[in-house]
Amino acid sequence: MKLGEIKLETLMLISPSDELRCDTEDDEELRRRLSQLEGDSNYNDYLASMPGAINRCFSSLENKGLVPSKSYELDNSSATRQGKYLLFSLEEISDLGHIEKVLHYSEFSYIRQTDYMTVGDTEILLEAKDGRYVVIYTPIVERVRQTTDDARVIKLSEDLCAIIPYFLKSELLRAENENEAAVARNVFEAMAAELTDKSDGYQTKVESVYEVPI
C-alpha cells in the first residue's frame, strides 16, 4: 500500500467524503489529490500530523512483533578472531531493529540456534565454528517525513497496512474527540491481536525445523 493511500483512508475514517476518493493506482493523481487536501483547512492539520503518527504506529507494530523477520548471512572473512570467538560487524544490516536469534549452518548441513553476545549496537560475538552464521532479526520499518513521496510503497503486508489508519485516527482525534479516538484504538489493538495470533501460529511451525538435517 502507498503512503498516500494510508493518508486518504485515515481521512475517510475521520470524515467520509467523495473528495477524498481518487485513482490511487495513478501516482501523479495521488500526489495531486494529497497536495490539494494539504491546502484545505478541513484536512491540513490532520495531514501535517500524520508523519509523526505513522512513525509511532510503525514502532507499535515493531514492538508487537508484527513486522516480518528478515535474515542476513554474516561474512566469515570479515570477522575478527578473538580467542575461540569471532567478532562480526552488524553495520551492513542497515535496517536492523533487534536480533531474534542466530542460526549456525554446519558443514554437515545441520541448522542449530547458537548463543551470541552483542557488543554495543554494531557488533556481535559468536563462538568460532566451521560453517555459516545467519542472523534472524526484526527490521526497522523505514520512517516517513513531511517530504516523503505520497506514492512511496510502505513495505509492510496489506494486512498490516490496513490497520494503520485506525491507529492514525486514534492519534489525530485524541484532543478533539476522545470517544472516537478510543474506539479507533480499540479496533487497531483488536486487529493487531488477531494478526499476532496468526504470526505466533506460524512461528511455532518454523521453530520445529531447527536442528534437523536439510
PDB file of C-alpha atoms in Angstrom:
ATOM      1  CA  MET A   1       0.000   0.000   0.000  1.00  0.00           C
ATOM      2  CA  LYS A   2       1.193   3.515  -0.784  1.00  0.00           C
ATOM      3  CA  LEU A   3       1.719   6.202   1.838  1.00  0.00           C
ATOM      4  CA  GLY A   4      -0.883   8.414   0.169  1.00  0.00           C
ATOM      5  CA  GLU A   5      -3.455   5.619   0.279  1.00  0.00           C
ATOM      6  CA  ILE A   6      -2.978   5.271   4.036  1.00  0.00           C
ATOM      7  CA  LYS A   7      -3.453   9.016   4.450  1.00  0.00           C
ATOM      8  CA  LEU A   8      -6.638   9.044   2.378  1.00  0.00           C
ATOM      9  CA  GLU A   9      -8.085   6.029   4.192  1.00  0.00           C
ATOM     10  CA  THR A  10      -7.385   7.706   7.521  1.00  0.00           C
ATOM     11  CA  LEU A  11      -9.186  10.874   6.431  1.00  0.00           C
ATOM     12  CA  MET A  12     -12.105   8.738   5.210  1.00  0.00           C
ATOM     13  CA  LEU A  13     -12.355   7.153   8.661  1.00  0.00           C
ATOM     14  CA  ILE A  14     -12.404  10.599  10.274  1.00  0.00           C
ATOM     15  CA  SER A  15     -14.751  12.338   7.842  1.00  0.00           C
ATOM     16  CA  PRO A  16     -16.035  10.350   4.832  1.00  0.00           C
ATOM     17  CA  SER A  17     -16.264  12.453   1.689  1.00  0.00           C
ATOM     18  CA  ASP A  18     -16.271  11.905  -2.070  1.00  0.00           C
ATOM     19  CA  GLU A  19     -13.493  14.471  -2.432  1.00  0.00           C
ATOM     20  CA  LEU A  20     -11.168  12.012  -0.701  1.00  0.00           C
ATOM     21  CA  ARG A  21     -11.571   9.472  -3.490  1.00  0.00           C
ATOM     22  CA  CYS A  22      -9.066   9.230  -6.322  1.00  0.00           C
ATOM     23  CA  ASP A  23      -7.320   6.737  -8.567  1.00  0.00           C
ATOM     24  CA  THR A  24      -4.615   5.556  -6.193  1.00  0.00           C
ATOM     25  CA  GLU A  25      -3.064   3.424  -8.933  1.00  0.00           C
ATOM     26  CA  ASP A  26      -2.065   6.665 -10.689  1.00  0.00           C
ATOM     27  CA  ASP A  27       0.885   8.079  -8.723  1.00  0.00           C
ATOM     28  CA  GLU A  28       0.543  11.575 -10.176  1.00  0.00           C
ATOM     29  CA  GLU A  29      -3.167  11.711  -9.407  1.00  0.00           C
ATOM     30  CA  LEU A  30      -2.477  10.529  -5.860  1.00  0.00           C
ATOM     31  CA  ARG A  31       0.157  13.215  -5.346  1.00  0.00           C
ATOM     32  CA  ARG A  32      -2.132  15.905  -6.773  1.00  0.00           C
ATOM     33  CA  ARG A  33      -5.035  14.961  -4.554  1.00  0.00           C
ATOM     34  CA  LEU A  34      -2.931  14.962  -1.382  1.00  0.00           C
ATOM     35  CA  SER A  35      -1.389  18.291  -2.381  1.00  0.00           C
ATOM     36  CA  GLN A  36      -4.877  19.765  -2.818  1.00  0.00           C
ATOM     37  CA  LEU A  37      -6.009  18.450   0.549  1.00  0.00           C
ATOM     38  CA  GLU A  38      -2.966  19.949   2.263  1.00  0.00           C
ATOM     39  CA  GLY A  39      -4.307  23.346   1.216  1.00  0.00           C
ATOM     40  CA  ASP A  40      -7.783  22.586   2.570  1.00  0.00           C
ATOM     41  CA  SER A  41      -8.418  23.840   6.104  1.00  0.00           C
ATOM     42  CA  ASN A  42     -10.594  20.771   6.774  1.00  0.00           C
ATOM     43  CA  TYR A  43      -7.663  18.428   6.328  1.00  0.00           C
ATOM     44  CA  ASN A  44      -4.338  20.276   6.543  1.00  0.00           C
ATOM     45  CA  ASP A  45      -3.916  19.898  10.315  1.00  0.00           C
ATOM     46  CA  TYR A  46      -4.572  16.161  10.120  1.00  0.00           C
ATOM     47  CA  LEU A  47      -2.145  15.710   7.232  1.00  0.00           C
ATOM     48  CA  ALA A  48       0.554  17.745   8.951  1.00  0.00           C
ATOM     49  CA  SER A  49       0.315  15.474  11.990  1.00  0.00           C
ATOM     50  CA  MET A  50       0.315  12.204  10.079  1.00  0.00           C
ATOM     51  CA  PRO A  51       4.060  11.545   9.607  1.00  0.00           C
ATOM     52  CA  GLY A  52       4.687  11.525  13.350  1.00  0.00           C
ATOM     53  CA  ALA A  53       1.614   9.376  13.985  1.00  0.00           C
ATOM     54  CA  ILE A  54       2.606   6.946  11.230  1.00  0.00           C
ATOM     55  CA  ASN A  55       6.063   6.544  12.726  1.00  0.00           C
ATOM     56  CA  ARG A  56       4.540   5.878  16.147  1.00  0.00           C
ATOM     57  CA  CYS A  57       2.399   3.215  14.530  1.00  0.00           C
ATOM     58  CA  PHE A  58       5.472   1.629  12.957  1.00  0.00           C
ATOM     59  CA  SER A  59       7.069   1.497  16.420  1.00  0.00           C
ATOM     60  CA  SER A  60       3.942  -0.120  17.828  1.00  0.00           C
ATOM     61  CA  LEU A  61       3.921  -2.792  15.103  1.00  0.00           C
ATOM     62  CA  GLU A  62       7.627  -3.488  15.683  1.00  0.00           C
ATOM     63  CA  ASN A  63       7.125  -3.797  19.445  1.00  0.00           C
ATOM     64  CA  LYS A  64       4.203  -6.174  18.929  1.00  0.00           C
ATOM     65  CA  GLY A  65       6.414  -8.418  16.804  1.00  0.00           C
ATOM     66  CA  LEU A  66       4.214  -7.972  13.744  1.00  0.00           C
ATOM     67  CA  VAL A  67       6.911  -6.782  11.352  1.00  0.00           C
ATOM     68  CA  PRO A  68       8.110  -9.867   9.438  1.00  0.00           C
ATOM     69  CA  SER A  69      11.559 -11.113  10.373  1.00  0.00           C
ATOM     70  CA  LYS A  70      14.445 -10.891   7.952  1.00  0.00           C
ATOM     71  CA  SER A  71      17.706 -12.819   7.679  1.00  0.00           C
ATOM     72  CA  TYR A  72      21.280 -11.811   6.975  1.00  0.00           C
ATOM     73  CA  GLU A  73      24.255 -14.117   6.426  1.00  0.00           C
ATOM     74  CA  LEU A  74      27.402 -12.895   8.127  1.00  0.00           C
ATOM     75  CA  ASP A  75      30.611 -12.765   6.116  1.00  0.00           C
ATOM     76  CA  ASN A  76      33.090 -15.063   7.856  1.00  0.00           C
ATOM     77  CA  SER A  77      36.017 -13.473   6.027  1.00  0.00           C
ATOM     78  CA  SER A  78      35.281 -10.111   7.628  1.00  0.00           C
ATOM     79  CA  ALA A  79      35.217 -11.423  11.216  1.00  0.00           C
ATOM     80  CA  THR A  80      37.925 -10.641  13.754  1.00  0.00           C
ATOM     81  CA  ARG A  81      39.241 -13.642  15.685  1.00  0.00           C
ATOM     82  CA  GLN A  82      39.206 -13.238  19.466  1.00  0.00           C
ATOM     83  CA  GLY A  83      40.402 -16.482  21.040  1.00  0.00           C
ATOM     84  CA  LYS A  84      37.662 -19.070  20.490  1.00  0.00           C
ATOM     85  CA  TYR A  85      35.214 -16.401  19.327  1.00  0.00           C
ATOM     86  CA  LEU A  86      34.554 -14.427  16.155  1.00  0.00           C
ATOM     87  CA  LEU A  87      33.612 -10.755  16.260  1.00  0.00           C
ATOM     88  CA  PHE A  88      31.355  -9.602  13.413  1.00  0.00           C
ATOM     89  CA  SER A  89      30.247  -6.107  12.480  1.00  0.00           C
ATOM     90  CA  LEU A  90      26.491  -5.534  12.149  1.00  0.00           C
ATOM     91  CA  GLU A  91      26.797  -2.221  10.328  1.00  0.00           C
ATOM     92  CA  GLU A  92      25.938  -3.809   6.982  1.00  0.00           C
ATOM     93  CA  ILE A  93      22.433  -4.568   8.271  1.00  0.00           C
ATOM     94  CA  SER A  94      21.030  -1.094   7.650  1.00  0.00           C
ATOM     95  CA  ASP A  95      17.506  -1.878   8.900  1.00  0.00           C
ATOM     96  CA  LEU A  96      18.477  -3.884  11.984  1.00  0.00           C
ATOM     97  CA  GLY A  97      15.965  -3.464  14.795  1.00  0.00           C
ATOM     98  CA  HIS A  98      16.700  -6.240  17.261  1.00  0.00           C
ATOM     99  CA  ILE A  99      18.207  -9.688  16.881  1.00  0.00           C
ATOM    100  CA  GLU A 100      15.794 -12.562  17.417  1.00  0.00           C
ATOM    101  CA  LYS A 101      18.251 -15.422  17.054  1.00  0.00           C
ATOM    102  CA  VAL A 102      21.401 -16.529  15.271  1.00  0.00           C
ATOM    103  CA  LEU A 103      21.459 -19.785  13.307  1.00  0.00           C
ATOM    104  CA  HIS A 104      24.583 -21.817  12.604  1.00  0.00           C
ATOM    105  CA  TYR A 105      24.686 -23.893   9.416  1.00  0.00           C
ATOM    106  CA  SER A 106      27.298 -26.583   9.963  1.00  0.00           C
ATOM    107  CA  GLU A 107      29.394 -28.287   7.304  1.00  0.00           C
ATOM    108  CA  PHE A 108      27.147 -31.341   7.755  1.00  0.00           C
ATOM    109  CA  SER A 109      24.065 -29.336   6.725  1.00  0.00           C
ATOM    110  CA  TYR A 110      22.548 -29.107  10.209  1.00  0.00           C
ATOM    111  CA  ILE A 111      20.884 -25.920  11.393  1.00  0.00           C
ATOM    112  CA  ARG A 112      21.220 -25.014  15.051  1.00  0.00           C
ATOM    113  CA  GLN A 113      20.389 -21.940  17.039  1.00  0.00           C
ATOM    114  CA  THR A 114      23.588 -20.636  18.599  1.00  0.00           C
ATOM    115  CA  ASP A 115      24.414 -18.370  21.525  1.00  0.00           C
ATOM    116  CA  TYR A 116      25.641 -14.863  20.839  1.00  0.00           C
ATOM    117  CA  MET A 117      26.620 -11.675  22.609  1.00  0.00           C
ATOM    118  CA  THR A 118      26.147  -8.189  21.205  1.00  0.00           C
ATOM    119  CA  VAL A 119      28.926  -5.660  21.676  1.00  0.00           C
ATOM    120  CA  GLY A 120      27.342  -2.221  21.712  1.00  0.00           C
ATOM    121  CA  ASP A 121      24.901  -1.680  18.851  1.00  0.00           C
ATOM    122  CA  THR A 122      27.206  -2.530  15.981  1.00  0.00           C
ATOM    123  CA  GLU A 123      28.982  -5.834  16.714  1.00  0.00           C
ATOM    124  CA  ILE A 124      28.156  -9.426  17.623  1.00  0.00           C
ATOM    125  CA  LEU A 125      30.388 -12.082  19.223  1.00  0.00           C
ATOM    126  CA  LEU A 126      29.931 -15.754  18.258  1.00  0.00           C
ATOM    127  CA  GLU A 127      31.733 -18.960  19.121  1.00  0.00           C
ATOM    128  CA  ALA A 128      34.042 -19.856  16.243  1.00  0.00           C
ATOM    129  CA  LYS A 129      32.756 -22.895  14.362  1.00  0.00           C
ATOM    130  CA  ASP A 130      33.054 -24.261  10.848  1.00  0.00           C
ATOM    131  CA  GLY A 131      30.074 -23.291   8.740  1.00  0.00           C
ATOM    132  CA  ARG A 132      27.883 -20.224   8.219  1.00  0.00           C
ATOM    133  CA  TYR A 133      26.066 -17.861  10.577  1.00  0.00           C
ATOM    134  CA  VAL A 134      22.707 -16.296   9.734  1.00  0.00           C
ATOM    135  CA  VAL A 135      21.175 -13.545  11.843  1.00  0.00           C
ATOM    136  CA  ILE A 136      17.376 -13.571  12.121  1.00  0.00           C
ATOM    137  CA  TYR A 137      16.194 -10.109  13.086  1.00  0.00           C
ATOM    138  CA  THR A 138      13.256  -7.748  13.311  1.00  0.00           C
ATOM    139  CA  PRO A 139      13.821  -4.908  10.854  1.00  0.00           C
ATOM    140  CA  ILE A 140      13.070  -1.262  11.488  1.00  0.00           C
ATOM    141  CA  VAL A 141      10.374  -0.028   9.122  1.00  0.00           C
ATOM    142  CA  GLU A 142      11.646   2.940   7.150  1.00  0.00           C
ATOM    143  CA  ARG A 143      10.243   6.083   8.763  1.00  0.00           C
ATOM    144  CA  VAL A 144       8.385   8.822   6.915  1.00  0.00           C
ATOM    145  CA  ARG A 145       8.766  12.588   6.949  1.00  0.00           C
ATOM    146  CA  GLN A 146       6.716  15.553   5.789  1.00  0.00           C
ATOM    147  CA  THR A 147       8.602  15.441   2.490  1.00  0.00           C
ATOM    148  CA  THR A 148       8.185  11.698   1.853  1.00  0.00           C
ATOM    149  CA  ASP A 149       6.647  10.946  -1.542  1.00  0.00           C
ATOM    150  CA  ASP A 150       2.964  10.019  -1.160  1.00  0.00           C
ATOM    151  CA  ALA A 151       3.436   7.397  -3.897  1.00  0.00           C
ATOM    152  CA  ARG A 152       6.053   5.541  -1.848  1.00  0.00           C
ATOM    153  CA  VAL A 153       5.049   1.951  -1.164  1.00  0.00           C
ATOM    154  CA  ILE A 154       5.070   1.077   2.529  1.00  0.00           C
ATOM    155  CA  LYS A 155       6.999  -2.181   2.850  1.00  0.00           C
ATOM    156  CA  LEU A 156       4.512  -3.998   5.036  1.00  0.00           C
ATOM    157  CA  SER A 157       1.857  -6.572   4.227  1.00  0.00           C
ATOM    158  CA  GLU A 158      -1.590  -5.451   3.116  1.00  0.00           C
ATOM    159  CA  ASP A 159      -2.986  -6.799   6.392  1.00  0.00           C
ATOM    160  CA  LEU A 160      -0.685  -4.575   8.443  1.00  0.00           C
ATOM    161  CA  CYS A 161      -1.239  -1.530   6.239  1.00  0.00           C
ATOM    162  CA  ALA A 162      -4.994  -1.987   6.596  1.00  0.00           C
ATOM    163  CA  ILE A 163      -4.906  -1.424  10.365  1.00  0.00           C
ATOM    164  CA  ILE A 164      -2.623   1.642  10.301  1.00  0.00           C
ATOM    165  CA  PRO A 165      -5.482   4.135   9.554  1.00  0.00           C
ATOM    166  CA  TYR A 166      -7.228   3.118  12.800  1.00  0.00           C
ATOM    167  CA  PHE A 167      -4.090   3.892  14.793  1.00  0.00           C
ATOM    168  CA  LEU A 168      -3.767   7.225  12.983  1.00  0.00           C
ATOM    169  CA  LYS A 169      -7.397   8.144  13.627  1.00  0.00           C
ATOM    170  CA  SER A 170      -6.933   7.455  17.331  1.00  0.00           C
ATOM    171  CA  GLU A 171      -3.877   9.707  17.421  1.00  0.00           C
ATOM    172  CA  LEU A 172      -5.350  12.539  15.357  1.00  0.00           C
ATOM    173  CA  LEU A 173      -8.657  12.709  17.266  1.00  0.00           C
ATOM    174  CA  ARG A 174      -7.207  12.337  20.742  1.00  0.00           C
ATOM    175  CA  ALA A 175      -7.648  16.024  21.588  1.00  0.00           C
ATOM    176  CA  GLU A 176     -10.924  16.777  19.798  1.00  0.00           C
ATOM    177  CA  ASN A 177     -12.948  13.585  20.285  1.00  0.00           C
ATOM    178  CA  GLU A 178     -11.714  11.195  22.952  1.00  0.00           C
ATOM    179  CA  ASN A 179     -14.536   8.707  22.441  1.00  0.00           C
ATOM    180  CA  GLU A 180     -13.941   8.260  18.712  1.00  0.00           C
ATOM    181  CA  ALA A 181     -10.205   8.110  19.328  1.00  0.00           C
ATOM    182  CA  ALA A 182     -10.677   5.364  21.932  1.00  0.00           C
ATOM    183  CA  VAL A 183     -12.931   3.335  19.634  1.00  0.00           C
ATOM    184  CA  ALA A 184     -10.408   3.582  16.797  1.00  0.00           C
ATOM    185  CA  ARG A 185      -7.557   2.495  19.075  1.00  0.00           C
ATOM    186  CA  ASN A 186      -9.599  -0.463  20.303  1.00  0.00           C
ATOM    187  CA  VAL A 187     -10.207  -1.522  16.703  1.00  0.00           C
ATOM    188  CA  PHE A 188      -6.487  -1.223  15.968  1.00  0.00           C
ATOM    189  CA  GLU A 189      -5.494  -3.250  19.032  1.00  0.00           C
ATOM    190  CA  ALA A 190      -8.077  -5.956  18.309  1.00  0.00           C
ATOM    191  CA  MET A 191      -6.959  -6.327  14.688  1.00  0.00           C
ATOM    192  CA  ALA A 192      -3.307  -6.312  15.746  1.00  0.00           C
ATOM    193  CA  ALA A 193      -4.034  -9.067  18.280  1.00  0.00           C
ATOM    194  CA  GLU A 194      -5.608 -11.206  15.556  1.00  0.00           C
ATOM    195  CA  LEU A 195      -2.538 -10.754  13.371  1.00  0.00           C
ATOM    196  CA  THR A 196      -0.292 -11.571  16.339  1.00  0.00           C
ATOM    197  CA  ASP A 197      -2.148 -14.853  16.893  1.00  0.00           C
ATOM    198  CA  LYS A 198      -1.648 -15.791  13.248  1.00  0.00           C
ATOM    199  CA  SER A 199       2.038 -14.850  13.439  1.00  0.00           C
ATOM    200  CA  ASP A 200       2.562 -16.909  16.612  1.00  0.00           C
ATOM    201  CA  GLY A 201       0.998 -19.968  14.986  1.00  0.00           C
ATOM    202  CA  TYR A 202       3.335 -19.710  12.026  1.00  0.00           C
ATOM    203  CA  GLN A 203       6.386 -19.172  14.214  1.00  0.00           C
ATOM    204  CA  THR A 204       5.644 -22.348  16.169  1.00  0.00           C
ATOM    205  CA  LYS A 205       5.885 -24.311  12.937  1.00  0.00           C
ATOM    206  CA  VAL A 206       9.143 -22.638  11.981  1.00  0.00           C
ATOM    207  CA  GLU A 207      10.756 -23.417  15.327  1.00  0.00           C
ATOM    208  CA  SER A 208      10.218 -27.142  14.773  1.00  0.00           C
ATOM    209  CA  VAL A 209      12.662 -27.319  11.861  1.00  0.00           C
ATOM    210  CA  TYR A 210      15.728 -26.290  13.883  1.00  0.00           C
ATOM    211  CA  GLU A 211      18.383 -28.927  14.378  1.00  0.00           C
ATOM    212  CA  VAL A 212      17.003 -31.069  11.564  1.00  0.00           C
ATOM    213  CA  PRO A 213      19.257 -32.034   8.645  1.00  0.00           C
ATOM    214  CA  ILE A 214      18.451 -30.289   5.373  1.00  0.00           C
TER     215      ILE A 214
END
